Coordinates of C-alpha atoms and ligand atoms in Angstrom, one line a residue:
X28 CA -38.1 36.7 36.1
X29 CA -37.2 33.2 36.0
X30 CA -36.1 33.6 32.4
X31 CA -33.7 36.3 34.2
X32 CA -32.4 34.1 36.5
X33 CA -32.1 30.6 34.3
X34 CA -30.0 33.5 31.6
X35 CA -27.5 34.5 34.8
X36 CA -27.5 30.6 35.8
X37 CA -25.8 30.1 32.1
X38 CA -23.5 32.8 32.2
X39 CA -22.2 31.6 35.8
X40 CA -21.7 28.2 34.2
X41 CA -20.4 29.3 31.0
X42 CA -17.6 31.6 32.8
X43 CA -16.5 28.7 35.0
X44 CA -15.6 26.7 31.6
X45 CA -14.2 29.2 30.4
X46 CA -12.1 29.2 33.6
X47 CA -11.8 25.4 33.6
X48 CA -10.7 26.0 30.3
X49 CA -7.5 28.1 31.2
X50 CA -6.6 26.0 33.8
X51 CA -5.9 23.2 31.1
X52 CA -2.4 24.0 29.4
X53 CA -2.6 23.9 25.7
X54 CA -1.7 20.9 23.7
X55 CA 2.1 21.3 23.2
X56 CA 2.5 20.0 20.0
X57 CA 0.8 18.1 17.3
X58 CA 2.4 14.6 17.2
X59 CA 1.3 14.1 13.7
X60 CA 3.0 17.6 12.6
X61 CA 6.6 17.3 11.4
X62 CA 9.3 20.3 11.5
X63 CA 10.8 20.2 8.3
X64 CA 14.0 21.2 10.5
X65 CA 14.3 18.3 12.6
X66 CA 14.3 15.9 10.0
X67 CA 17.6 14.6 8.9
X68 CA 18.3 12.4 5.9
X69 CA 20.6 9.6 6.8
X70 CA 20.0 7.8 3.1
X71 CA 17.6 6.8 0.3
X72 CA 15.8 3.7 0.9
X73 CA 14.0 3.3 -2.8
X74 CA 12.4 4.9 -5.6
X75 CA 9.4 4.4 -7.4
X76 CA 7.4 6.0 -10.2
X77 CA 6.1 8.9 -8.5
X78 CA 7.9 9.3 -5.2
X79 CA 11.1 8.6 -3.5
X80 CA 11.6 7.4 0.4
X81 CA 14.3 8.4 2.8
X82 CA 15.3 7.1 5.9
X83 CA 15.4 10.3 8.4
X84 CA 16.1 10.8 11.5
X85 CA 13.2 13.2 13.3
X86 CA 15.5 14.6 16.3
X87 CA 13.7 18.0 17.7
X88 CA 16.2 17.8 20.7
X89 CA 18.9 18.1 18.7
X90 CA 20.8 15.4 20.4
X91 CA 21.0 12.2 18.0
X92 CA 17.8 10.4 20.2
X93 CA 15.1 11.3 18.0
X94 CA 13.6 8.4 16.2
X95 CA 14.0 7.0 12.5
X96 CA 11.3 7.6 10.0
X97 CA 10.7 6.6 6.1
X98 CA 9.8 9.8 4.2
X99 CA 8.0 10.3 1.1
X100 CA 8.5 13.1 -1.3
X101 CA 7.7 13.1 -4.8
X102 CA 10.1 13.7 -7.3
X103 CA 7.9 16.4 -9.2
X104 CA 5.8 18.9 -7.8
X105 CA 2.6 18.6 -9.7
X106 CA 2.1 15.3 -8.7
X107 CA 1.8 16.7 -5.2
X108 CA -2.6 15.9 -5.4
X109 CA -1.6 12.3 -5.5
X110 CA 0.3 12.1 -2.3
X111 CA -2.1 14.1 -0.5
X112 CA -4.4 11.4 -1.9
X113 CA -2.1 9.0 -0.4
X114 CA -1.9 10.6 2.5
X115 CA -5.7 10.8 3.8
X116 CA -6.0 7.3 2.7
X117 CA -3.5 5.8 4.8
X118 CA -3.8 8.1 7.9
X119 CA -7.2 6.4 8.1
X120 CA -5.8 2.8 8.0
X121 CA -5.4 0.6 10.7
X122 CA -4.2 -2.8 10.6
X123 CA -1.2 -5.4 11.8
X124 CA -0.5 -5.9 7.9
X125 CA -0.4 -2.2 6.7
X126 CA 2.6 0.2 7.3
X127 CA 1.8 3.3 10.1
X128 CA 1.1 6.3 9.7
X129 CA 2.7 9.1 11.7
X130 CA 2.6 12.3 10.1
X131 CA 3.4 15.1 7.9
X132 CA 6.1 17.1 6.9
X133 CA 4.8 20.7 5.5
X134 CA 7.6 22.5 3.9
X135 CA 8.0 26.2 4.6
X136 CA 5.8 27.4 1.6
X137 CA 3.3 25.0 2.4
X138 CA 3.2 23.5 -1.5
X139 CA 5.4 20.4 -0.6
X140 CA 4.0 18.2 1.5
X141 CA 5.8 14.9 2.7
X142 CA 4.4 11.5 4.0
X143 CA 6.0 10.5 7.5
X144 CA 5.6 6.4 7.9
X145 CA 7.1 4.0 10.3
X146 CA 10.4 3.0 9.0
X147 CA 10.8 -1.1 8.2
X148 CA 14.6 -1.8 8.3
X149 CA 14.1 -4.7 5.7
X150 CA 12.6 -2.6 2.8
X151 CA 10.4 -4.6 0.2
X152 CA 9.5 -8.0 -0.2
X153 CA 11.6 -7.3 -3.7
X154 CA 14.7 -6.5 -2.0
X155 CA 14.5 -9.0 1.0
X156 CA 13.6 -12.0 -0.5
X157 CA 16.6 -12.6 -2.8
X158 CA 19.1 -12.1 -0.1
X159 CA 17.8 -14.3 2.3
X160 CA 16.3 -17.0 0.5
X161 CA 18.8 -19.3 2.4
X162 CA 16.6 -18.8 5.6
X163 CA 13.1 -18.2 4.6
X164 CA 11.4 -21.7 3.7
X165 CA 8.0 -22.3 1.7
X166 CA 6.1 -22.2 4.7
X167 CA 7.6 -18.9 6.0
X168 CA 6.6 -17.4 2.4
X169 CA 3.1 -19.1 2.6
X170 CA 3.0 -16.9 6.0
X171 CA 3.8 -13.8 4.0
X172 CA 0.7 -14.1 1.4
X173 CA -1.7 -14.9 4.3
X174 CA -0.5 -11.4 5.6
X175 CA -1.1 -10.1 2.8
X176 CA -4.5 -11.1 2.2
X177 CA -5.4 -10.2 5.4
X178 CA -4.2 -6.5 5.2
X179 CA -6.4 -6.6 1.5
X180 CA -9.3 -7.8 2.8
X181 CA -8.7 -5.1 5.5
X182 CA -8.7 -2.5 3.1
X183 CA -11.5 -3.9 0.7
X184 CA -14.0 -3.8 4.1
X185 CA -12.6 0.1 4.0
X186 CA -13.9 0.2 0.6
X187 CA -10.1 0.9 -0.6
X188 CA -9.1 -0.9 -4.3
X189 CA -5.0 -0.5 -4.2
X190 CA -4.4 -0.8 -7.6
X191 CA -0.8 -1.0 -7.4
X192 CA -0.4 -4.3 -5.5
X193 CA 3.1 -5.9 -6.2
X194 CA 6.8 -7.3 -4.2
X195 CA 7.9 -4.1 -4.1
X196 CA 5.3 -2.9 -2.3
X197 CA 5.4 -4.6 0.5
X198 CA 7.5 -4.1 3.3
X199 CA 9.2 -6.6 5.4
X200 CA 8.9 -5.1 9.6
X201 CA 10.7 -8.5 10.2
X202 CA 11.0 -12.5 9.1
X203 CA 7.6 -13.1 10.3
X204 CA 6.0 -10.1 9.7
X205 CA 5.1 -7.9 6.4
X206 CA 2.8 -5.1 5.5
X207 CA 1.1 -3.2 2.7
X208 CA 2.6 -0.1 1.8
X209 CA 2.6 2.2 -1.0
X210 CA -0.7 3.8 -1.2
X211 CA 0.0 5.9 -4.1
X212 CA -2.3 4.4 -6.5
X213 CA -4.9 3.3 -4.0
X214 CA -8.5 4.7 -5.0
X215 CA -11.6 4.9 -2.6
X216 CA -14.8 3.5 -4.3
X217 CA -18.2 4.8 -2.8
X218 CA -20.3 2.1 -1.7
X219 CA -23.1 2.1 -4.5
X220 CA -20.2 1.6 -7.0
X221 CA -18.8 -1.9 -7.7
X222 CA -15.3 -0.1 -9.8
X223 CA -13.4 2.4 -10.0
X224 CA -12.8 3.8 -13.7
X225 CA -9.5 5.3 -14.1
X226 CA -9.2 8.4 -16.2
X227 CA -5.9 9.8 -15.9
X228 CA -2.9 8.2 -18.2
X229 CA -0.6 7.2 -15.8
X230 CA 2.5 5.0 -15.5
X231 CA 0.4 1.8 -14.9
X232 CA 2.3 -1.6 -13.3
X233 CA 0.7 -3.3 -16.8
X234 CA 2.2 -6.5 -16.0
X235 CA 0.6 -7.2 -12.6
X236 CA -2.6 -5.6 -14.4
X237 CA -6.1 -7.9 -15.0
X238 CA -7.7 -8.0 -18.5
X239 CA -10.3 -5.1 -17.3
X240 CA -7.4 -3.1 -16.3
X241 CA -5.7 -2.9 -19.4
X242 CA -8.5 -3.2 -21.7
X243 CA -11.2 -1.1 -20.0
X244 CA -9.1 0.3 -17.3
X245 CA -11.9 -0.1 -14.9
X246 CA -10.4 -1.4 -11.1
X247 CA -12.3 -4.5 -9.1
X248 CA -11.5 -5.6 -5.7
X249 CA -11.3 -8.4 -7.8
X250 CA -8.6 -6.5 -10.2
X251 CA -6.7 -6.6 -7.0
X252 CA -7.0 -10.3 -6.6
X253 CA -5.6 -10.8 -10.2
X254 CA -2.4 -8.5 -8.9
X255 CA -2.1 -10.8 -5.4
X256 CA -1.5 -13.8 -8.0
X257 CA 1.0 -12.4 -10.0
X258 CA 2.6 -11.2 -6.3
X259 CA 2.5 -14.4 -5.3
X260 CA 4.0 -15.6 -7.9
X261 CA 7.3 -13.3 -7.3
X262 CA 7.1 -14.5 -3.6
X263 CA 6.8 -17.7 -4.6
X264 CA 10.3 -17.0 -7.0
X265 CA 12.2 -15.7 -3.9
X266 CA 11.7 -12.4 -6.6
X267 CA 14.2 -13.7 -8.5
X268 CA 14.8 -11.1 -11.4
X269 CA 15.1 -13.6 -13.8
X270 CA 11.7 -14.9 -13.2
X271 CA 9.6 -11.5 -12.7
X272 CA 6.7 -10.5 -14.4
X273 CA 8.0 -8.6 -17.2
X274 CA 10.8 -11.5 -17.8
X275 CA 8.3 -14.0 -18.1
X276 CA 6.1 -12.4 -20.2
X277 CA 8.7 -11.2 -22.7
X278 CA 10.6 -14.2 -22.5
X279 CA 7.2 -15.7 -24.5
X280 CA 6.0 -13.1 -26.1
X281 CA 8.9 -11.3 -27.2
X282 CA 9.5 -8.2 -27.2
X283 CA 8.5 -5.1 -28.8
X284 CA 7.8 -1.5 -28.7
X285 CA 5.4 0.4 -26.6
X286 CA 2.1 0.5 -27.0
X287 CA 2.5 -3.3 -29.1
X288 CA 3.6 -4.5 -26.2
X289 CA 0.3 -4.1 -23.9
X290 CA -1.8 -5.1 -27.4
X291 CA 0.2 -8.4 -26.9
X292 CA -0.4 -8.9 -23.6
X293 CA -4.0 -8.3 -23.4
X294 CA -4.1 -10.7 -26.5
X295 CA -2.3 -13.0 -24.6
X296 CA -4.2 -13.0 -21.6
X297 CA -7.7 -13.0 -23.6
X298 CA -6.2 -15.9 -25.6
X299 CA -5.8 -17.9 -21.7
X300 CA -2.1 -17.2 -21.6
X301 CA -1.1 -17.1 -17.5
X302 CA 2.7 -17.2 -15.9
X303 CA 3.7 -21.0 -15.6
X304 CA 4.5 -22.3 -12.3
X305 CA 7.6 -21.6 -11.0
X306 CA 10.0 -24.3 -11.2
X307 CA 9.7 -24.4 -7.1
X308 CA 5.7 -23.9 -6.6
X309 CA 4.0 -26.4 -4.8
X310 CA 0.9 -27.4 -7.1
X311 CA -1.4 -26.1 -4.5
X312 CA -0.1 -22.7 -4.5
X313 CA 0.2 -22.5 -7.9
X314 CA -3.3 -23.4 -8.2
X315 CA -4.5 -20.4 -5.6
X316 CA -2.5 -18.3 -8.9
X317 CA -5.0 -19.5 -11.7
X318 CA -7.7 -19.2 -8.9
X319 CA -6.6 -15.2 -9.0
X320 CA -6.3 -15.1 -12.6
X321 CA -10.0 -16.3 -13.8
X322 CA -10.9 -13.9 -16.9
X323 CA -14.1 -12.3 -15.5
X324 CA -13.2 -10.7 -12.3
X325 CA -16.7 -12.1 -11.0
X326 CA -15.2 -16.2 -11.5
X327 CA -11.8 -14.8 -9.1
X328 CA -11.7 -16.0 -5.4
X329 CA -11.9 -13.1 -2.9
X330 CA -9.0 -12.3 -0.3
X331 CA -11.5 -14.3 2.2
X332 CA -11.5 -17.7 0.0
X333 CA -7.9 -17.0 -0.4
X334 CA -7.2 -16.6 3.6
X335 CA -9.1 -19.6 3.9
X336 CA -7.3 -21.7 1.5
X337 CA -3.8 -20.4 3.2
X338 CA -4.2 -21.2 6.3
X339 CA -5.6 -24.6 5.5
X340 CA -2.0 -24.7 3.3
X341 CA 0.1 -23.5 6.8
X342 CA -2.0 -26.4 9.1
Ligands
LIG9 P1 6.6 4.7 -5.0 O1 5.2 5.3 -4.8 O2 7.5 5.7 -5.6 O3 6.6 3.4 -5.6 P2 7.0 3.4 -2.4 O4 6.2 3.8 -1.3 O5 6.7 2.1 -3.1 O6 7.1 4.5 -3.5 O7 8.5 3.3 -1.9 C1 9.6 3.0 -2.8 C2 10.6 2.0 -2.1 O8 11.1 2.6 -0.9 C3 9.9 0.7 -1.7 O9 9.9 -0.3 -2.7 C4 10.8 0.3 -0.5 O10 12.0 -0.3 -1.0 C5 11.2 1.6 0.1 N1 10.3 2.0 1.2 C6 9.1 2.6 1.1 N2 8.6 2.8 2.3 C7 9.4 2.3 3.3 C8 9.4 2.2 4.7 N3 8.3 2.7 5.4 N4 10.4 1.6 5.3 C9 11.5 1.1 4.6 N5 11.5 1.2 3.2 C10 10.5 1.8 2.6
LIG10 MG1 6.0 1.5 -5.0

């Protein structure tokens, strides 16, 4: 009997939730869920290896007061597992110093998928920097690189090696504020594993690449470290194209065809060859570059000697 009576207890209680349930109008829409429809492409901000980013406006009322958003499509199909990739990694991100998150776009088949970020009116690092190098002193770049480490070390605690750390990835929200973006390369490492060990052949940023990159193509936190020095060298250059990564190096090494090319520049590096100072580099920053570029990835300085060292520099 009381089993009887504790079973009609439940179904009293389970038919008022069910009631409550009703009561509470269905979630209108999914915020994170972009109609391919609404989205209008106003222009092309940039282009990189895999993808290309568009400024859109996302206007479901149809009235011009929808918001602006960067979109990211790639420019062949089968690449479409690495911007999922992208994707889940950087819905899952959090920080001042890493671009937002807001969505996707599924196209009407569902085998396109699109990446819906915050939009940053100043684009990279790469394009910003050379046209107002008139207003942005040392300190002001100094700034930057802290920012940068700080969204690193962010992403290192999330177990995240970016692998594709460079100027043009990093986008300017305004003069005192920059972020990490393009996630496209970025791997997740499990916790018992110190690397990640890249398998596919892909079209690799060689020059902003540490020695275990190119010769072993295994990825450190610290191989990240090695691509913050040659970043902050380009900061440190205002990105000046005549002073970039692949300039420098060929302007010493010369140049030559394909695959002699990395052979040279792993010989280089092995033999202690590293980027001279810009003409306009503080010693002290310079030195935080050959702190990045220590052979063995174990002898680098982390993000958290680096943001140390920083704001010590900015005090
Ligand atoms: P890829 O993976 O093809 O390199 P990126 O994500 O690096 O693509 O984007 C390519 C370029 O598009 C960037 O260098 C930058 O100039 C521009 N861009 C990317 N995302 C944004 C954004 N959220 N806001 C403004 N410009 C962006
Ligand atoms: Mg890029």
């Amino acid at each position: 009997r009381a089993i009887v009576r504790e079973l009609g207890r439940i179904k009293e209680r389970h038919e008022k939730e069910l009631h409550l349930m009703e009561a509470i109008p269905p979630q209108e829409t999914d915020p994170t869920d972009f109609k391919r429809r609404f989205l209008k492409k106003i222009r092309k901000l940039g282009e990189g290896n895999f993808g290309t980013v568009e400024l859109c406006l996302y206007d479901p009322k149809g009235d011009q007061t929808g918001e602006l958003v960067a979109v990211k499509s790639l420019k062949t199909e089968n690449e479409s597992s690495n911007l999922r990739r992208e994707i889940s990694t950087i819905r899952n991100l959090y920080h001042e110093n890493i671009v937002k998150y807001k969505g996707i776009c599924n196209d009407e088949g569902g085998t396109n998928i699109r990446l819906i970020m915050e939009y940053l009116p100043s684009g990279s690092l790469k394009e910003y920097l050379p046209r107002n190098k008139s207003n942005i002193d040392k300190k002001r770049l100094l700034h930057y690189a802290l920012q940068i480490c700080q969204g690193m070390e962010y992403l290192g605690s999330e177990n995240y090696i970016h692998r594709d750390l460079a100027a043009r990835n990093i986008l300017v929200e305004n003069e005192s504020l920059v972020k990490i973006g393009d996630f496209g390369l970025t791997k997740s490492i499990k916790d018992d594993e110190e690397y990640y060990k890249v398998t596919e052949e892909q079209d690799s940023p060689v020059y902003w690449y540490a020695p275990e990159c190119l010769i072993n193509r295994k990825f450190y936190k610290a191989s990240d470290v090695w691509s913050f020095g040659v970043t902050l060298h380009e900061i440190m250059t205002y990105c000046d194209r005549d002073n970039s990564p692949p300039q420098v190096f060929l302007q010493t090494i010369g140049r030559s065809q394909g695959q002699m090319t990395m052979a040279r520049l792993v010989d280089a590096l092995e033999k202690g060859w590293r980027m001279p100072r810009p003409d306009s580099c503080p010693e002290m920053v310079y030195s935080q570059m050959l702190r990045c570029w220590s052979h063995a990835p174990e002898n680098r300085v982390d993000f958290k000697g680096l943001i140390k060292e920083f704001e010590y520099l900015l005090t």
